[in-house]
Short mmCIF file of C-alpha atoms and ligand atoms in Angstrom, two decimals:
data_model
loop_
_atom_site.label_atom_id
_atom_site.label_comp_id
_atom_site.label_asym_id
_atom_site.label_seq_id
_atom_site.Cartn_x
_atom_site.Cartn_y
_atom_site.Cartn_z
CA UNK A 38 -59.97 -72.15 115.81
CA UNK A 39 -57.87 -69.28 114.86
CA UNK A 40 -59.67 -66.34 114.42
CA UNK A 41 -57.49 -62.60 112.92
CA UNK A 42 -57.97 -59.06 113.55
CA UNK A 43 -60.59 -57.54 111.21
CA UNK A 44 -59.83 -54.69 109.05
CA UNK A 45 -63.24 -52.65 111.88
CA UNK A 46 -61.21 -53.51 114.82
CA UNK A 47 -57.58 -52.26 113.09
CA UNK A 48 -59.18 -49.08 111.75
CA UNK A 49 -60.81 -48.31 115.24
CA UNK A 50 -58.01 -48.73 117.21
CA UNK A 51 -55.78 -46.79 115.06
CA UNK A 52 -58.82 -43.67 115.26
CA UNK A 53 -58.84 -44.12 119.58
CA UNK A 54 -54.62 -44.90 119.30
CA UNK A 55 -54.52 -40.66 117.35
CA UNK A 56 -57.45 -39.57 119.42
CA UNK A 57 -59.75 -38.96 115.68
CA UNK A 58 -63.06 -39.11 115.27
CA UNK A 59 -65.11 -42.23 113.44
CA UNK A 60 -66.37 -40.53 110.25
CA UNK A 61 -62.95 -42.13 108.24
CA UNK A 62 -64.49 -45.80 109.80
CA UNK A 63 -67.46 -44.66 108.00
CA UNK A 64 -65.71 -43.90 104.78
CA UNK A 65 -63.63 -46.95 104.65
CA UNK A 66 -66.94 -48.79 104.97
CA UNK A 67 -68.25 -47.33 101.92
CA UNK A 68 -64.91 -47.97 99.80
CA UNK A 69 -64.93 -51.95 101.30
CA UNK A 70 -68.39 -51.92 100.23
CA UNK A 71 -68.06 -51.06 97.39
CA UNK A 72 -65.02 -53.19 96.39
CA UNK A 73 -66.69 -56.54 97.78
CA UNK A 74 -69.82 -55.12 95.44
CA UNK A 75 -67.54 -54.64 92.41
CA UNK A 76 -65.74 -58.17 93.33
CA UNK A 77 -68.87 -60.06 93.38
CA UNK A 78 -70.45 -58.67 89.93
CA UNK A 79 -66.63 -59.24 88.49
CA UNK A 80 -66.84 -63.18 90.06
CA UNK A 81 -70.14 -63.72 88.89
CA UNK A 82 -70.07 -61.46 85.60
CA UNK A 83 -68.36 -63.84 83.03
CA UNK A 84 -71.04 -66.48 83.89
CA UNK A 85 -73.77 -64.13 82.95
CA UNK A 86 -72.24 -63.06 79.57
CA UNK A 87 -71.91 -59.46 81.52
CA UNK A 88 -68.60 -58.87 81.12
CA UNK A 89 -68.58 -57.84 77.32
CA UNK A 90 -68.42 -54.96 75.50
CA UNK A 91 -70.98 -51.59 75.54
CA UNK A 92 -73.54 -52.15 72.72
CA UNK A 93 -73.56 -56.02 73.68
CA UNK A 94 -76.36 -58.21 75.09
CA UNK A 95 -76.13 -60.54 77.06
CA UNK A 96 -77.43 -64.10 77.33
CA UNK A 97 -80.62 -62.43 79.38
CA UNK A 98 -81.56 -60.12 76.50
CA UNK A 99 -80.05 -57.17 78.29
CA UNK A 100 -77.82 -54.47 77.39
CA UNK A 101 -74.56 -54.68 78.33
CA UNK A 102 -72.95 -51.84 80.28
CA UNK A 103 -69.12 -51.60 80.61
CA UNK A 104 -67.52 -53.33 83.55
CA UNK A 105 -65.56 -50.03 84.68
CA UNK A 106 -69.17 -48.09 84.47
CA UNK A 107 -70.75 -50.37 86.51
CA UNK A 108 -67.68 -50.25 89.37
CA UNK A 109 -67.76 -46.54 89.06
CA UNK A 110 -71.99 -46.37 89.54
CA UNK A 111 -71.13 -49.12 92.33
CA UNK A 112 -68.93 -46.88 94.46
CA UNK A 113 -70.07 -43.67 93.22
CA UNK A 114 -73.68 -44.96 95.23
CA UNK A 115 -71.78 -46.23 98.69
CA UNK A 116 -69.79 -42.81 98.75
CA UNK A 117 -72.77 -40.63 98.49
CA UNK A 118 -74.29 -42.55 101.21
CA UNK A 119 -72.24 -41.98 103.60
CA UNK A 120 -73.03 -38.26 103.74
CA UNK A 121 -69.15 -37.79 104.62
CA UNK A 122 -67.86 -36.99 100.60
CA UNK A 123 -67.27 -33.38 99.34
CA UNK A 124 -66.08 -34.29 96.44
CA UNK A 125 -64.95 -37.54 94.38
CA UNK A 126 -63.04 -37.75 91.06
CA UNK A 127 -63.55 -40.30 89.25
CA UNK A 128 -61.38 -42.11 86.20
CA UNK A 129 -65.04 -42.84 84.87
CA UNK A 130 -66.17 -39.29 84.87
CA UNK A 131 -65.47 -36.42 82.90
CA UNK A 132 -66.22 -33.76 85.60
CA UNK A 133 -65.95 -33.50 89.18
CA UNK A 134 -68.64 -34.93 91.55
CA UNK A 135 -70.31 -33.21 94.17
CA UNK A 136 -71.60 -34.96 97.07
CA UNK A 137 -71.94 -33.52 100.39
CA UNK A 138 -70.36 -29.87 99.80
CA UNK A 139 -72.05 -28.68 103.48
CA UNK A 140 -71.58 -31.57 105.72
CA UNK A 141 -68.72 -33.56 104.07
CA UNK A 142 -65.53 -34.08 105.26
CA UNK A 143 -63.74 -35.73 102.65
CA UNK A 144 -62.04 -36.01 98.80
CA UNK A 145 -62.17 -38.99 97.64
CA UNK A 146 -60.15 -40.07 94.10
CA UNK A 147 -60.59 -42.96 92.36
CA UNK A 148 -60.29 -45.34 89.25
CA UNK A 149 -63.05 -47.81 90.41
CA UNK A 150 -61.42 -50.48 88.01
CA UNK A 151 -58.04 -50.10 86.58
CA UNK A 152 -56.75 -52.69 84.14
CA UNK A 153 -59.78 -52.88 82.26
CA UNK A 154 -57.75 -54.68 79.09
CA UNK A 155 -57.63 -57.78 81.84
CA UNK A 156 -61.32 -58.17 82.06
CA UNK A 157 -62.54 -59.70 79.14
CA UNK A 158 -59.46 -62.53 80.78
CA UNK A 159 -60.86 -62.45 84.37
CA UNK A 160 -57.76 -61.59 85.03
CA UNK A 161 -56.79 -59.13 88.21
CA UNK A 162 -58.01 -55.44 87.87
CA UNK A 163 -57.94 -52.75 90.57
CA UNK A 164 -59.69 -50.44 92.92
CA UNK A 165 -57.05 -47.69 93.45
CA UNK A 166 -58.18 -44.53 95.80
CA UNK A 167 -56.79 -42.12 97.83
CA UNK A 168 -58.57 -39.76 100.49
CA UNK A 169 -57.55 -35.89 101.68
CA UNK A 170 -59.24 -33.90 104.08
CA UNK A 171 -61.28 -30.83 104.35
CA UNK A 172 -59.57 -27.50 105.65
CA UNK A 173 -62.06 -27.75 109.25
CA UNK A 174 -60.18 -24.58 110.63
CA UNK A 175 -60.65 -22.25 107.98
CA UNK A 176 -61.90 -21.39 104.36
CA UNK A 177 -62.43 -24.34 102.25
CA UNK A 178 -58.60 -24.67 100.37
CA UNK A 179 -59.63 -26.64 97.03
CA UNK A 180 -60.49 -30.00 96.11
CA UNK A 181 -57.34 -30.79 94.06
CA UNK A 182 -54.75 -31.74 96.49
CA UNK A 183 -51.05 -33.07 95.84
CA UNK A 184 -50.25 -36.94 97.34
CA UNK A 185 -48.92 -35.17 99.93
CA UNK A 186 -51.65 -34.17 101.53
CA UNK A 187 -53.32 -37.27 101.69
CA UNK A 188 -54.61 -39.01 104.82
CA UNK A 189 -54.72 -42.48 103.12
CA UNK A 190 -54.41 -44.16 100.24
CA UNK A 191 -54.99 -47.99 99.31
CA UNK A 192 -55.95 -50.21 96.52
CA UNK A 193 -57.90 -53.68 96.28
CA UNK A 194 -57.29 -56.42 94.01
CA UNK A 195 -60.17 -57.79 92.24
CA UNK A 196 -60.60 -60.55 92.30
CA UNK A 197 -58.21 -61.62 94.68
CA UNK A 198 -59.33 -60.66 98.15
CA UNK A 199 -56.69 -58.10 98.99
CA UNK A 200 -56.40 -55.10 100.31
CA UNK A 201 -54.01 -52.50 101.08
CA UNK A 202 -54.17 -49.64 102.80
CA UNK A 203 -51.60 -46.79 103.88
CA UNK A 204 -52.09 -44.61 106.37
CA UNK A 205 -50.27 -41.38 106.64
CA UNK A 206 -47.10 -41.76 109.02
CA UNK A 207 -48.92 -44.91 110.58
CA UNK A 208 -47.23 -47.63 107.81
CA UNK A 209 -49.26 -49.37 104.85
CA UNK A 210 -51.27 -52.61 105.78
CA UNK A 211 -52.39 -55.35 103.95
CA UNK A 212 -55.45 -57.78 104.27
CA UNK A 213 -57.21 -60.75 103.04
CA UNK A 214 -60.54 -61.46 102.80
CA UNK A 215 -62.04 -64.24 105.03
CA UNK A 216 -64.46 -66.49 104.40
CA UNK A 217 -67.30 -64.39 106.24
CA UNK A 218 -66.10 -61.81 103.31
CA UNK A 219 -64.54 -59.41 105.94
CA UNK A 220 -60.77 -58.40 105.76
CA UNK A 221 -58.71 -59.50 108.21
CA UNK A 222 -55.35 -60.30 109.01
CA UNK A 223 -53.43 -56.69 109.42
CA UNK A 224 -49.36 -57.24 107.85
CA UNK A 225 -47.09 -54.15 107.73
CA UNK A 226 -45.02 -53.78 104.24
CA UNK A 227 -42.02 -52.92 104.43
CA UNK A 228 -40.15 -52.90 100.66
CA UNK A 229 -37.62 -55.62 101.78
CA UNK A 230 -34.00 -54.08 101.34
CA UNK A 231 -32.60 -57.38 99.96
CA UNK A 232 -32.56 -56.79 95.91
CA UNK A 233 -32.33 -60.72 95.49
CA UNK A 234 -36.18 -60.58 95.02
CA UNK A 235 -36.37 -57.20 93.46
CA UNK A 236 -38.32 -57.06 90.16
CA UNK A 237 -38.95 -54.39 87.38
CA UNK A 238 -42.30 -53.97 86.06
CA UNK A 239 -43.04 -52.47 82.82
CA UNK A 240 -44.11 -52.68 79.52
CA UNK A 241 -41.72 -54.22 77.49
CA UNK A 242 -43.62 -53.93 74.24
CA UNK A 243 -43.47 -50.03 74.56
CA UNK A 244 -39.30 -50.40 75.66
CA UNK A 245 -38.05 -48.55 72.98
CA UNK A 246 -40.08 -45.58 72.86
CA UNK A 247 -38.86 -44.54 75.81
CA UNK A 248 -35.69 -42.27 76.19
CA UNK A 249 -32.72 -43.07 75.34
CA UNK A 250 -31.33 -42.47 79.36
CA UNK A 251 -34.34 -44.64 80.63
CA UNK A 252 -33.55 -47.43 77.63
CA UNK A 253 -29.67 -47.64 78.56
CA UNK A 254 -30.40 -47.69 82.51
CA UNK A 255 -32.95 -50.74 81.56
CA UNK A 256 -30.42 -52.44 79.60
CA UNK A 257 -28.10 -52.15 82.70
CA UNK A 258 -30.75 -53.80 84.95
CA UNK A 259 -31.85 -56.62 82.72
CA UNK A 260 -29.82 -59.33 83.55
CA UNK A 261 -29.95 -58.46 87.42
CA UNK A 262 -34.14 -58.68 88.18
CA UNK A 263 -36.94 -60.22 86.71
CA UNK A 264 -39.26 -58.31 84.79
CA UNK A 265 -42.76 -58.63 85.51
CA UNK A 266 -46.06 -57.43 84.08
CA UNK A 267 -49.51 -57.43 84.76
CA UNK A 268 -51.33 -54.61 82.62
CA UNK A 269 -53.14 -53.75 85.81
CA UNK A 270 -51.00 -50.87 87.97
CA UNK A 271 -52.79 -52.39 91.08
CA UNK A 272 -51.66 -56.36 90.95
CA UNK A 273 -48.28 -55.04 89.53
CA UNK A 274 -47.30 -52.59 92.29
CA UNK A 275 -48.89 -55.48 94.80
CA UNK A 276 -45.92 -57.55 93.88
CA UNK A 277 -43.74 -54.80 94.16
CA UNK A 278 -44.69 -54.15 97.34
CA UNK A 279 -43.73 -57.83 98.55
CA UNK A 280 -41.02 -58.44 96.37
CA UNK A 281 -39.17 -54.94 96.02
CA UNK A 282 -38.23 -53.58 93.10
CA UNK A 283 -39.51 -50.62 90.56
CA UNK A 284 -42.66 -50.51 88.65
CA UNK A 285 -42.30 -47.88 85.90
CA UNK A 286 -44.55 -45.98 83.26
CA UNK A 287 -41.82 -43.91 81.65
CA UNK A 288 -42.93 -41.44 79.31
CA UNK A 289 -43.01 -42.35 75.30
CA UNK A 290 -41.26 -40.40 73.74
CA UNK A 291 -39.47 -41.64 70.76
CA UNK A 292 -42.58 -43.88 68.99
CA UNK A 293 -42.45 -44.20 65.65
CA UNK A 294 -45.45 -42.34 65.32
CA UNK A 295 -45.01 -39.56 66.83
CA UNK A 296 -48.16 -38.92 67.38
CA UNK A 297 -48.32 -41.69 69.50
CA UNK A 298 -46.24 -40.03 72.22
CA UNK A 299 -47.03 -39.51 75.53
CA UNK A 300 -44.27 -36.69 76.85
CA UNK A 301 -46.88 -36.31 79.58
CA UNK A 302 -47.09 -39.97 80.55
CA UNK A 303 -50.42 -42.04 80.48
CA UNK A 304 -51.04 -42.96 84.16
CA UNK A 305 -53.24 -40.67 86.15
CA UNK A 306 -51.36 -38.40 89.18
CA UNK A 307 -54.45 -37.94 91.38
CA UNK A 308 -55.98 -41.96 91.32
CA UNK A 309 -52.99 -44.11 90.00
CA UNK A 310 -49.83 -42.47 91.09
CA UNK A 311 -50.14 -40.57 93.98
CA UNK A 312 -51.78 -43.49 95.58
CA UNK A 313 -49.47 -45.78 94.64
CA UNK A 314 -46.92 -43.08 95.79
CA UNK A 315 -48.01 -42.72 98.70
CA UNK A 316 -48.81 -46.51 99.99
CA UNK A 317 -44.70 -46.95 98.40
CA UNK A 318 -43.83 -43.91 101.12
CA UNK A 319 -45.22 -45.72 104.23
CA UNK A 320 -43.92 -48.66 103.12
CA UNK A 321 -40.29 -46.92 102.87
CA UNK A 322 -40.34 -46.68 99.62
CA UNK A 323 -40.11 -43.68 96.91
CA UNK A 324 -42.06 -42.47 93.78
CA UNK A 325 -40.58 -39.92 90.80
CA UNK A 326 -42.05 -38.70 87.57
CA UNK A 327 -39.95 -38.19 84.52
CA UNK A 328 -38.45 -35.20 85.70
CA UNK A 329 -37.04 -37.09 88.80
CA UNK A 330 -39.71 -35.21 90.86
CA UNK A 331 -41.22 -36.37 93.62
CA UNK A 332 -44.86 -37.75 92.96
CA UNK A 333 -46.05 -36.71 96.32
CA UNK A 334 -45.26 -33.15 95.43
CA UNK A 335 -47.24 -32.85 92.34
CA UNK A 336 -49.57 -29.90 92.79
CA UNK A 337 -52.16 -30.99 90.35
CA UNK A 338 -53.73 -28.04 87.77
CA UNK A 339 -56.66 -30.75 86.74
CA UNK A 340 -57.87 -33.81 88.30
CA UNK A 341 -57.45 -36.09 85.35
CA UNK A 342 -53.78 -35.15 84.82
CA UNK A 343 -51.00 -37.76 83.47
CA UNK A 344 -47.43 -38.04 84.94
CA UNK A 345 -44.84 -40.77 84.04
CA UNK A 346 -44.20 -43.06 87.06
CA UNK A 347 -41.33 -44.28 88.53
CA UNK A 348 -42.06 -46.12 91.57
CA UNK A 349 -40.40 -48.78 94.33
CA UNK A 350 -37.53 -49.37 96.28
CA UNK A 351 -35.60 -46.62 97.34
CA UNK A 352 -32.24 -47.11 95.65
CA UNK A 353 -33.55 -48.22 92.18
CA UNK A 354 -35.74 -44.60 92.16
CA UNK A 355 -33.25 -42.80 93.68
CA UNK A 356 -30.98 -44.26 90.86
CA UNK A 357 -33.37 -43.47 87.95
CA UNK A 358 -34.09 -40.32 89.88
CA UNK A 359 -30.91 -38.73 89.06
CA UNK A 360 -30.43 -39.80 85.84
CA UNK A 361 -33.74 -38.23 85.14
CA UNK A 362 -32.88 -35.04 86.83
CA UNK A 363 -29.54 -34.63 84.89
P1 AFP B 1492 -56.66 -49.32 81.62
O1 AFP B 1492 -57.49 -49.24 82.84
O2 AFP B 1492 -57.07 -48.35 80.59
O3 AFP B 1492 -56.52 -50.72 81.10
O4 AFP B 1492 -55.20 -48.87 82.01
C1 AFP B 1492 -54.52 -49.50 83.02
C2 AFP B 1492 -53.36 -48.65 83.42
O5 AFP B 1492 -53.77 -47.35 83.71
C3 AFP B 1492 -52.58 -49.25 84.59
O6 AFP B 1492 -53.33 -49.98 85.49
C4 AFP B 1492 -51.54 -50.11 83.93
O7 AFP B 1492 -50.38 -50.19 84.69
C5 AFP B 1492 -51.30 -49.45 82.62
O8 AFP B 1492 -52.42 -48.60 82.35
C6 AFP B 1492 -51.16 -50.42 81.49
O9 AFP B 1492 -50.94 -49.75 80.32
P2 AFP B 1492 -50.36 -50.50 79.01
O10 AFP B 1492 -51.46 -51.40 78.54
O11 AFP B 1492 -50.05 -49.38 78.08
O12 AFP B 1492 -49.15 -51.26 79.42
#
């Protein structure tokens, strides 16, 4: 029999390997907790009528709560357990939320389920997250940290059984869930630096409200890669990572109704972005908003804050970078 590493003997040996303590094993326990919890309700959730809309009831006579509430309640209870959170930001809540402000060690942010238009398809959603530290030497520094500063970053794919996980200056990793339900199986990305498989992923439908630079680089790159969308940032920037490539969210600027525009972007810097950013980094890989900055970089003023994303293979967002810049 041929048994893999599990994800509790990679993370450990990576904590001895930098001489670190074992409260980030206990965090990561929460998070993979909380994923396989969300995973299972998402498996079994079409079959008992629970994945519907707020306001509907299901086929036992109950109410109906929103998929994304129930991930967010889901994690919201294994991070408070683990008495190691300061403070997590949610895409599901409005304000900040406090956890363990004396003895915690940790920000967490997350979108608990990202992709929700896929759901009502059981289709693949995401658990995106990213993790900074707590200033131990000195005076507490603020909970709103740029995707710089953080010590990891990863994202599941529900339903699939994958995870990913980047580590800062240690590479990203991914796993697959066994059939005891643990992950196992530790592979190193690396964006491969052969463009035959390189894809772009966007949405096509929203093509030209973008700018005018970012619609004539497109139409350059059309014929040369495959363009690919899921709806869900997680599954798409999964493929990106295998396949190389660029996954963008450009900013809308030139829709019809102007109203309609999003100069600021729509994706979220501190849960969607940055940790997408950052897992693209380890993986030798780049991220830019619509200014050609630097994602990682972004010191964010609010914690729900939108940026445009540019994000993949070096070249192609050092490209875009500079056309963006100019
Ligand atoms: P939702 O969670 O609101 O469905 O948004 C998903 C998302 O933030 C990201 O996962 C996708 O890449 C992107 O938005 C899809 O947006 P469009 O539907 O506008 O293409």
């Amino acid at each position: 029999m041929l048994f893999e590493e599990s994800f509790t003997n990679f993370i450990l040996r990576h904590q001895e390997k930098h001489n670190r303590t074992y409260h980030f094993l206990v965090l990561m326990d929460a998070l993979i907790s909380a994923a396989k919890h969300i995973q299972h309700y998402y498996l079994t959730g079409a079959l008992r009528g629970n994945l519907g809309l707020v306001g509907e009831v299901n086929i036992q006579g109950e109410d109906v709560m929103r998929m994304d509430q129930i991930a967010h309640e889901i994690t919201i209870h294994y991070l408070r357990s683990t008495g190691r959170v300061i403070h997590a930001v949610s895409e599901e809540a409005e304000e900040i939320i406090e956890m363990d402000t004396k003895g915690g060690r940790y920000f967490v942010y997350f979108d608990p389920l990202d992709g929700s238009s896929n759901v009502s398809h059981g289709l693949p959603v995401g658990f995106l997250f990213g993790i900074a530290k707590r200033n131990l030497d000195g005076p507490e520094d603020g909970h709103l940290r740029a995707g710089k500063d953080y010590r990891a970053a990863g994202m599941f794919v529900i339903p699939t059984g994958t995870f990913t996980l980047a580590l800062l200056d240690s590479g990203t990793w991914r796993f697959h869930i066994d059939e005891t339900m643990n992950f196992v199986k530790p592979f190193r990305m690396m964006l491969p630096e052969n463009s035959k498989t390189w894809e772009l992923s966007f949405n096509e439908a929203n093509r030209c409200t973008f700018s005018e630079r970012v619609q004539n680089w497109i139409a350059q790159k059309e014929r040369k890669y495959a363009f690919r969308y899921l709806g869900a940032l997680a599954g798409d920037f999964h493929r990106i990572l295998s396949n190389g490539g660029m996954f963008m969210y450009p900013a809308i600027v030139n829709h019809p109704k102007p109203e309609k525009n999003r100069p600021q972007g729509k994706l979220r810097l501190m849960y969607e972005a940055a940790v997408v950013a950052f897992m693209c980094r380890e993986a030798g890989g780049d991220a830019v908003d619509e200014t050609g900055t630097p994602i990682l970089e972004i010191q964010p003023e609010n914690h729900h804050q939108r940026t445009a994303l540019y994000v993949g293979s070096n070249p192609l967002v050092e490209e875009i970078a500079q056309i963006l810049r100019s």
